[in-house]
């Protein structure tokens, strides 16, 4: 596997205490098992110090957007508004916000991709909305290639 899959997710203007789900993607028939997810965000104003913006993964056994998705996900780039349902997803990690309105980017560790299909979901608990454009924001899923 030599490419990083693309998942449409619009992070622009996500309000505090709200989220966004990305479109369902296909990792391929022989998908890489270990992934390093990165989250890059920008807020509209100074976030609350110590608050977080969290990335989760909604794994699915089905390639059809609306089928077999956890946490009420639709498989399309859409709003996600239920914090309780967010906790049903695979939590990949969080950016712990500092008190500066700037671009923040972090790798969120490693995780094992459990199923061929899935989508990213972002939850904003920073105290402020995310920036109004997607220019400096995104979710990047990087396959970890191990050689022996």
mmCIF file with all atom_site columns, C-alpha atoms in Angstrom:
data_model
loop_
_atom_site.group_PDB
_atom_site.id
_atom_site.type_symbol
_atom_site.label_atom_id
_atom_site.label_alt_id
_atom_site.label_comp_id
_atom_site.label_asym_id
_atom_site.label_entity_id
_atom_site.label_seq_id
_atom_site.pdbx_PDB_ins_code
_atom_site.Cartn_x
_atom_site.Cartn_y
_atom_site.Cartn_z
_atom_site.occupancy
_atom_site.B_iso_or_equiv
_atom_site.pdbx_formal_charge
_atom_site.auth_seq_id
_atom_site.auth_comp_id
_atom_site.auth_asym_id
_atom_site.auth_atom_id
_atom_site.pdbx_PDB_model_num
ATOM 1   C CA . UNK A 1 1   ? 0.000   0.000  0.000  1.00 0.00 ? 1   UNK A CA 1
ATOM 2   C CA . UNK A 1 2   ? 1.704   3.178  -1.099 1.00 0.00 ? 2   UNK A CA 1
ATOM 3   C CA . UNK A 1 3   ? -0.869  5.949  -0.924 1.00 0.00 ? 3   UNK A CA 1
ATOM 4   C CA . UNK A 1 4   ? -2.659  7.811  1.834  1.00 0.00 ? 4   UNK A CA 1
ATOM 5   C CA . UNK A 1 5   ? -6.443  7.649  1.322  1.00 0.00 ? 5   UNK A CA 1
ATOM 6   C CA . UNK A 1 6   ? -8.408  10.860 1.065  1.00 0.00 ? 6   UNK A CA 1
ATOM 7   C CA . UNK A 1 7   ? -11.552 11.454 3.100  1.00 0.00 ? 7   UNK A CA 1
ATOM 8   C CA . UNK A 1 8   ? -13.606 14.570 2.491  1.00 0.00 ? 8   UNK A CA 1
ATOM 9   C CA . UNK A 1 9   ? -14.166 16.302 5.827  1.00 0.00 ? 9   UNK A CA 1
ATOM 10  C CA . UNK A 1 10  ? -15.083 19.969 6.100  1.00 0.00 ? 10  UNK A CA 1
ATOM 11  C CA . UNK A 1 11  ? -13.607 21.323 9.327  1.00 0.00 ? 11  UNK A CA 1
ATOM 12  C CA . UNK A 1 12  ? -14.505 24.963 8.641  1.00 0.00 ? 12  UNK A CA 1
ATOM 13  C CA . UNK A 1 13  ? -16.638 26.716 11.259 1.00 0.00 ? 13  UNK A CA 1
ATOM 14  C CA . UNK A 1 14  ? -17.263 23.727 13.541 1.00 0.00 ? 14  UNK A CA 1
ATOM 15  C CA . UNK A 1 15  ? -18.824 25.296 16.632 1.00 0.00 ? 15  UNK A CA 1
ATOM 16  C CA . UNK A 1 16  ? -17.692 24.542 20.164 1.00 0.00 ? 16  UNK A CA 1
ATOM 17  C CA . UNK A 1 17  ? -19.400 21.396 21.534 1.00 0.00 ? 17  UNK A CA 1
ATOM 18  C CA . UNK A 1 18  ? -20.044 20.124 18.004 1.00 0.00 ? 18  UNK A CA 1
ATOM 19  C CA . UNK A 1 19  ? -18.396 17.846 15.502 1.00 0.00 ? 19  UNK A CA 1
ATOM 20  C CA . UNK A 1 20  ? -18.026 16.823 11.896 1.00 0.00 ? 20  UNK A CA 1
ATOM 21  C CA . UNK A 1 21  ? -17.837 13.440 10.211 1.00 0.00 ? 21  UNK A CA 1
ATOM 22  C CA . UNK A 1 22  ? -15.982 12.765 7.000  1.00 0.00 ? 22  UNK A CA 1
ATOM 23  C CA . UNK A 1 23  ? -16.960 10.706 3.994  1.00 0.00 ? 23  UNK A CA 1
ATOM 24  C CA . UNK A 1 24  ? -16.453 6.943  4.228  1.00 0.00 ? 24  UNK A CA 1
ATOM 25  C CA . UNK A 1 25  ? -13.230 5.708  2.687  1.00 0.00 ? 25  UNK A CA 1
ATOM 26  C CA . UNK A 1 26  ? -11.908 2.382  1.452  1.00 0.00 ? 26  UNK A CA 1
ATOM 27  C CA . UNK A 1 27  ? -8.520  1.301  2.762  1.00 0.00 ? 27  UNK A CA 1
ATOM 28  C CA . UNK A 1 28  ? -8.225  -1.331 0.011  1.00 0.00 ? 28  UNK A CA 1
ATOM 29  C CA . UNK A 1 29  ? -8.492  -5.123 -0.015 1.00 0.00 ? 29  UNK A CA 1
ATOM 30  C CA . UNK A 1 30  ? -5.049  -5.503 1.612  1.00 0.00 ? 30  UNK A CA 1
ATOM 31  C CA . UNK A 1 31  ? -4.967  -2.453 3.863  1.00 0.00 ? 31  UNK A CA 1
ATOM 32  C CA . UNK A 1 32  ? -2.076  -1.372 6.032  1.00 0.00 ? 32  UNK A CA 1
ATOM 33  C CA . UNK A 1 33  ? -2.709  -2.389 9.655  1.00 0.00 ? 33  UNK A CA 1
ATOM 34  C CA . UNK A 1 34  ? -0.960  0.387  11.609 1.00 0.00 ? 34  UNK A CA 1
ATOM 35  C CA . UNK A 1 35  ? -1.734  4.066  10.988 1.00 0.00 ? 35  UNK A CA 1
ATOM 36  C CA . UNK A 1 36  ? -0.540  7.396  12.389 1.00 0.00 ? 36  UNK A CA 1
ATOM 37  C CA . UNK A 1 37  ? -3.383  9.925  12.339 1.00 0.00 ? 37  UNK A CA 1
ATOM 38  C CA . UNK A 1 38  ? -2.554  13.651 12.276 1.00 0.00 ? 38  UNK A CA 1
ATOM 39  C CA . UNK A 1 39  ? -4.966  16.448 13.105 1.00 0.00 ? 39  UNK A CA 1
ATOM 40  C CA . UNK A 1 40  ? -4.359  20.041 12.016 1.00 0.00 ? 40  UNK A CA 1
ATOM 41  C CA . UNK A 1 41  ? -6.751  22.767 13.188 1.00 0.00 ? 41  UNK A CA 1
ATOM 42  C CA . UNK A 1 42  ? -7.089  26.522 13.469 1.00 0.00 ? 42  UNK A CA 1
ATOM 43  C CA . UNK A 1 43  ? -9.512  28.346 15.763 1.00 0.00 ? 43  UNK A CA 1
ATOM 44  C CA . UNK A 1 44  ? -11.310 31.650 15.169 1.00 0.00 ? 44  UNK A CA 1
ATOM 45  C CA . UNK A 1 45  ? -10.273 33.044 18.554 1.00 0.00 ? 45  UNK A CA 1
ATOM 46  C CA . UNK A 1 46  ? -8.219  32.070 21.566 1.00 0.00 ? 46  UNK A CA 1
ATOM 47  C CA . UNK A 1 47  ? -9.338  28.614 22.755 1.00 0.00 ? 47  UNK A CA 1
ATOM 48  C CA . UNK A 1 48  ? -9.681  27.773 26.404 1.00 0.00 ? 48  UNK A CA 1
ATOM 49  C CA . UNK A 1 49  ? -6.253  26.639 27.631 1.00 0.00 ? 49  UNK A CA 1
ATOM 50  C CA . UNK A 1 50  ? -6.283  22.915 28.348 1.00 0.00 ? 50  UNK A CA 1
ATOM 51  C CA . UNK A 1 51  ? -9.371  22.265 26.225 1.00 0.00 ? 51  UNK A CA 1
ATOM 52  C CA . UNK A 1 52  ? -9.268  19.716 23.407 1.00 0.00 ? 52  UNK A CA 1
ATOM 53  C CA . UNK A 1 53  ? -10.206 18.974 19.831 1.00 0.00 ? 53  UNK A CA 1
ATOM 54  C CA . UNK A 1 54  ? -10.497 15.216 19.399 1.00 0.00 ? 54  UNK A CA 1
ATOM 55  C CA . UNK A 1 55  ? -10.203 12.914 16.398 1.00 0.00 ? 55  UNK A CA 1
ATOM 56  C CA . UNK A 1 56  ? -12.018 9.586  16.271 1.00 0.00 ? 56  UNK A CA 1
ATOM 57  C CA . UNK A 1 57  ? -12.418 6.831  13.688 1.00 0.00 ? 57  UNK A CA 1
ATOM 58  C CA . UNK A 1 58  ? -15.738 5.238  12.720 1.00 0.00 ? 58  UNK A CA 1
ATOM 59  C CA . UNK A 1 59  ? -14.807 1.784  11.382 1.00 0.00 ? 59  UNK A CA 1
ATOM 60  C CA . UNK A 1 60  ? -17.290 -0.035 9.168  1.00 0.00 ? 60  UNK A CA 1
ATOM 61  C CA . UNK A 1 61  ? -17.502 -3.464 7.503  1.00 0.00 ? 61  UNK A CA 1
ATOM 62  C CA . UNK A 1 62  ? -19.507 -1.976 4.598  1.00 0.00 ? 62  UNK A CA 1
ATOM 63  C CA . UNK A 1 63  ? -18.317 0.107  1.662  1.00 0.00 ? 63  UNK A CA 1
ATOM 64  C CA . UNK A 1 64  ? -21.764 1.669  1.238  1.00 0.00 ? 64  UNK A CA 1
ATOM 65  C CA . UNK A 1 65  ? -21.855 5.146  2.800  1.00 0.00 ? 65  UNK A CA 1
ATOM 66  C CA . UNK A 1 66  ? -25.060 4.757  4.847  1.00 0.00 ? 66  UNK A CA 1
ATOM 67  C CA . UNK A 1 67  ? -24.602 1.133  5.957  1.00 0.00 ? 67  UNK A CA 1
ATOM 68  C CA . UNK A 1 68  ? -23.142 -0.383 9.141  1.00 0.00 ? 68  UNK A CA 1
ATOM 69  C CA . UNK A 1 69  ? -21.658 2.774  10.642 1.00 0.00 ? 69  UNK A CA 1
ATOM 70  C CA . UNK A 1 70  ? -21.093 3.179  14.387 1.00 0.00 ? 70  UNK A CA 1
ATOM 71  C CA . UNK A 1 71  ? -22.107 6.212  16.417 1.00 0.00 ? 71  UNK A CA 1
ATOM 72  C CA . UNK A 1 72  ? -24.844 7.338  14.066 1.00 0.00 ? 72  UNK A CA 1
ATOM 73  C CA . UNK A 1 73  ? -22.385 8.247  11.290 1.00 0.00 ? 73  UNK A CA 1
ATOM 74  C CA . UNK A 1 74  ? -23.843 8.677  7.806  1.00 0.00 ? 74  UNK A CA 1
ATOM 75  C CA . UNK A 1 75  ? -20.739 7.927  5.737  1.00 0.00 ? 75  UNK A CA 1
ATOM 76  C CA . UNK A 1 76  ? -20.837 11.416 4.198  1.00 0.00 ? 76  UNK A CA 1
ATOM 77  C CA . UNK A 1 77  ? -19.189 14.745 5.022  1.00 0.00 ? 77  UNK A CA 1
ATOM 78  C CA . UNK A 1 78  ? -21.793 16.080 7.449  1.00 0.00 ? 78  UNK A CA 1
ATOM 79  C CA . UNK A 1 79  ? -22.404 17.609 10.860 1.00 0.00 ? 79  UNK A CA 1
ATOM 80  C CA . UNK A 1 80  ? -21.991 15.366 13.912 1.00 0.00 ? 80  UNK A CA 1
ATOM 81  C CA . UNK A 1 81  ? -23.778 16.677 16.981 1.00 0.00 ? 81  UNK A CA 1
ATOM 82  C CA . UNK A 1 82  ? -24.064 13.955 19.633 1.00 0.00 ? 82  UNK A CA 1
ATOM 83  C CA . UNK A 1 83  ? -21.227 13.767 22.186 1.00 0.00 ? 83  UNK A CA 1
ATOM 84  C CA . UNK A 1 84  ? -22.603 10.488 23.573 1.00 0.00 ? 84  UNK A CA 1
ATOM 85  C CA . UNK A 1 85  ? -22.485 8.856  20.133 1.00 0.00 ? 85  UNK A CA 1
ATOM 86  C CA . UNK A 1 86  ? -18.959 10.224 19.620 1.00 0.00 ? 86  UNK A CA 1
ATOM 87  C CA . UNK A 1 87  ? -17.847 8.053  22.536 1.00 0.00 ? 87  UNK A CA 1
ATOM 88  C CA . UNK A 1 88  ? -18.932 4.936  20.598 1.00 0.00 ? 88  UNK A CA 1
ATOM 89  C CA . UNK A 1 89  ? -16.159 5.572  18.069 1.00 0.00 ? 89  UNK A CA 1
ATOM 90  C CA . UNK A 1 90  ? -12.461 4.676  18.224 1.00 0.00 ? 90  UNK A CA 1
ATOM 91  C CA . UNK A 1 91  ? -10.886 7.717  19.895 1.00 0.00 ? 91  UNK A CA 1
ATOM 92  C CA . UNK A 1 92  ? -7.540  8.351  18.192 1.00 0.00 ? 92  UNK A CA 1
ATOM 93  C CA . UNK A 1 93  ? -6.363  11.289 20.268 1.00 0.00 ? 93  UNK A CA 1
ATOM 94  C CA . UNK A 1 94  ? -6.700  14.990 20.944 1.00 0.00 ? 94  UNK A CA 1
ATOM 95  C CA . UNK A 1 95  ? -4.948  18.257 20.355 1.00 0.00 ? 95  UNK A CA 1
ATOM 96  C CA . UNK A 1 96  ? -4.754  19.901 23.758 1.00 0.00 ? 96  UNK A CA 1
ATOM 97  C CA . UNK A 1 97  ? -5.256  23.567 22.981 1.00 0.00 ? 97  UNK A CA 1
ATOM 98  C CA . UNK A 1 98  ? -2.981  26.294 24.221 1.00 0.00 ? 98  UNK A CA 1
ATOM 99  C CA . UNK A 1 99  ? -4.329  29.808 24.700 1.00 0.00 ? 99  UNK A CA 1
ATOM 100 C CA . UNK A 1 100 ? -3.305  31.117 21.299 1.00 0.00 ? 100 UNK A CA 1
ATOM 101 C CA . UNK A 1 101 ? -5.450  31.420 18.187 1.00 0.00 ? 101 UNK A CA 1
ATOM 102 C CA . UNK A 1 102 ? -3.064  29.714 15.800 1.00 0.00 ? 102 UNK A CA 1
ATOM 103 C CA . UNK A 1 103 ? -2.677  26.604 13.676 1.00 0.00 ? 103 UNK A CA 1
ATOM 104 C CA . UNK A 1 104 ? -2.029  23.546 15.816 1.00 0.00 ? 104 UNK A CA 1
ATOM 105 C CA . UNK A 1 105 ? -0.969  20.206 14.379 1.00 0.00 ? 105 UNK A CA 1
ATOM 106 C CA . UNK A 1 106 ? -0.094  16.944 16.067 1.00 0.00 ? 106 UNK A CA 1
ATOM 107 C CA . UNK A 1 107 ? 0.397   13.280 15.314 1.00 0.00 ? 107 UNK A CA 1
ATOM 108 C CA . UNK A 1 108 ? -1.996  11.425 17.594 1.00 0.00 ? 108 UNK A CA 1
ATOM 109 C CA . UNK A 1 109 ? -0.078  8.192  18.145 1.00 0.00 ? 109 UNK A CA 1
ATOM 110 C CA . UNK A 1 110 ? -0.658  4.929  16.325 1.00 0.00 ? 110 UNK A CA 1
ATOM 111 C CA . UNK A 1 111 ? -3.713  2.763  15.925 1.00 0.00 ? 111 UNK A CA 1
ATOM 112 C CA . UNK A 1 112 ? -4.607  -0.549 14.317 1.00 0.00 ? 112 UNK A CA 1
ATOM 113 C CA . UNK A 1 113 ? -7.166  -0.189 11.519 1.00 0.00 ? 113 UNK A CA 1
ATOM 114 C CA . UNK A 1 114 ? -9.809  -2.802 12.424 1.00 0.00 ? 114 UNK A CA 1
ATOM 115 C CA . UNK A 1 115 ? -11.894 -2.836 9.233  1.00 0.00 ? 115 UNK A CA 1
ATOM 116 C CA . UNK A 1 116 ? -11.440 -2.011 5.565  1.00 0.00 ? 116 UNK A CA 1
ATOM 117 C CA . UNK A 1 117 ? -13.850 0.962  5.554  1.00 0.00 ? 117 UNK A CA 1
ATOM 118 C CA . UNK A 1 118 ? -14.256 3.935  7.811  1.00 0.00 ? 118 UNK A CA 1
ATOM 119 C CA . UNK A 1 119 ? -14.387 7.680  8.284  1.00 0.00 ? 119 UNK A CA 1
ATOM 120 C CA . UNK A 1 120 ? -12.796 10.344 10.497 1.00 0.00 ? 120 UNK A CA 1
ATOM 121 C CA . UNK A 1 121 ? -14.891 12.269 13.004 1.00 0.00 ? 121 UNK A CA 1
ATOM 122 C CA . UNK A 1 122 ? -13.708 15.453 14.759 1.00 0.00 ? 122 UNK A CA 1
ATOM 123 C CA . UNK A 1 123 ? -15.206 16.829 18.003 1.00 0.00 ? 123 UNK A CA 1
ATOM 124 C CA . UNK A 1 124 ? -14.528 20.448 19.001 1.00 0.00 ? 124 UNK A CA 1
ATOM 125 C CA . UNK A 1 125 ? -14.443 21.159 22.753 1.00 0.00 ? 125 UNK A CA 1
ATOM 126 C CA . UNK A 1 126 ? -12.016 24.087 22.521 1.00 0.00 ? 126 UNK A CA 1
ATOM 127 C CA . UNK A 1 127 ? -14.392 26.773 23.793 1.00 0.00 ? 127 UNK A CA 1
ATOM 128 C CA . UNK A 1 128 ? -14.430 28.523 20.383 1.00 0.00 ? 128 UNK A CA 1
ATOM 129 C CA . UNK A 1 129 ? -15.339 27.713 16.785 1.00 0.00 ? 129 UNK A CA 1
ATOM 130 C CA . UNK A 1 130 ? -12.835 26.462 14.236 1.00 0.00 ? 130 UNK A CA 1
ATOM 131 C CA . UNK A 1 131 ? -11.686 28.843 11.511 1.00 0.00 ? 131 UNK A CA 1
ATOM 132 C CA . UNK A 1 132 ? -14.101 29.708 8.688  1.00 0.00 ? 132 UNK A CA 1
ATOM 133 C CA . UNK A 1 133 ? -12.026 28.059 5.954  1.00 0.00 ? 133 UNK A CA 1
ATOM 134 C CA . UNK A 1 134 ? -10.325 24.714 5.434  1.00 0.00 ? 134 UNK A CA 1
ATOM 135 C CA . UNK A 1 135 ? -7.051  26.154 4.169  1.00 0.00 ? 135 UNK A CA 1
ATOM 136 C CA . UNK A 1 136 ? -4.922  25.226 7.192  1.00 0.00 ? 136 UNK A CA 1
ATOM 137 C CA . UNK A 1 137 ? -6.996  22.373 8.623  1.00 0.00 ? 137 UNK A CA 1
ATOM 138 C CA . UNK A 1 138 ? -7.272  18.694 7.896  1.00 0.00 ? 138 UNK A CA 1
ATOM 139 C CA . UNK A 1 139 ? -7.089  15.078 8.933  1.00 0.00 ? 139 UNK A CA 1
ATOM 140 C CA . UNK A 1 140 ? -4.136  13.110 7.589  1.00 0.00 ? 140 UNK A CA 1
ATOM 141 C CA . UNK A 1 141 ? -4.009  9.328  7.883  1.00 0.00 ? 141 UNK A CA 1
ATOM 142 C CA . UNK A 1 142 ? -0.473  8.064  7.305  1.00 0.00 ? 142 UNK A CA 1
ATOM 143 C CA . UNK A 1 143 ? 0.141   4.321  6.964  1.00 0.00 ? 143 UNK A CA 1
ATOM 144 C CA . UNK A 1 144 ? 3.053   3.088  9.042  1.00 0.00 ? 144 UNK A CA 1
ATOM 145 C CA . UNK A 1 145 ? 5.267   0.991  6.819  1.00 0.00 ? 145 UNK A CA 1
ATOM 146 C CA . UNK A 1 146 ? 7.540   -1.326 8.754  1.00 0.00 ? 146 UNK A CA 1
ATOM 147 C CA . UNK A 1 147 ? 10.505  -2.963 7.092  1.00 0.00 ? 147 UNK A CA 1
ATOM 148 C CA . UNK A 1 148 ? 12.487  -5.833 8.498  1.00 0.00 ? 148 UNK A CA 1
#
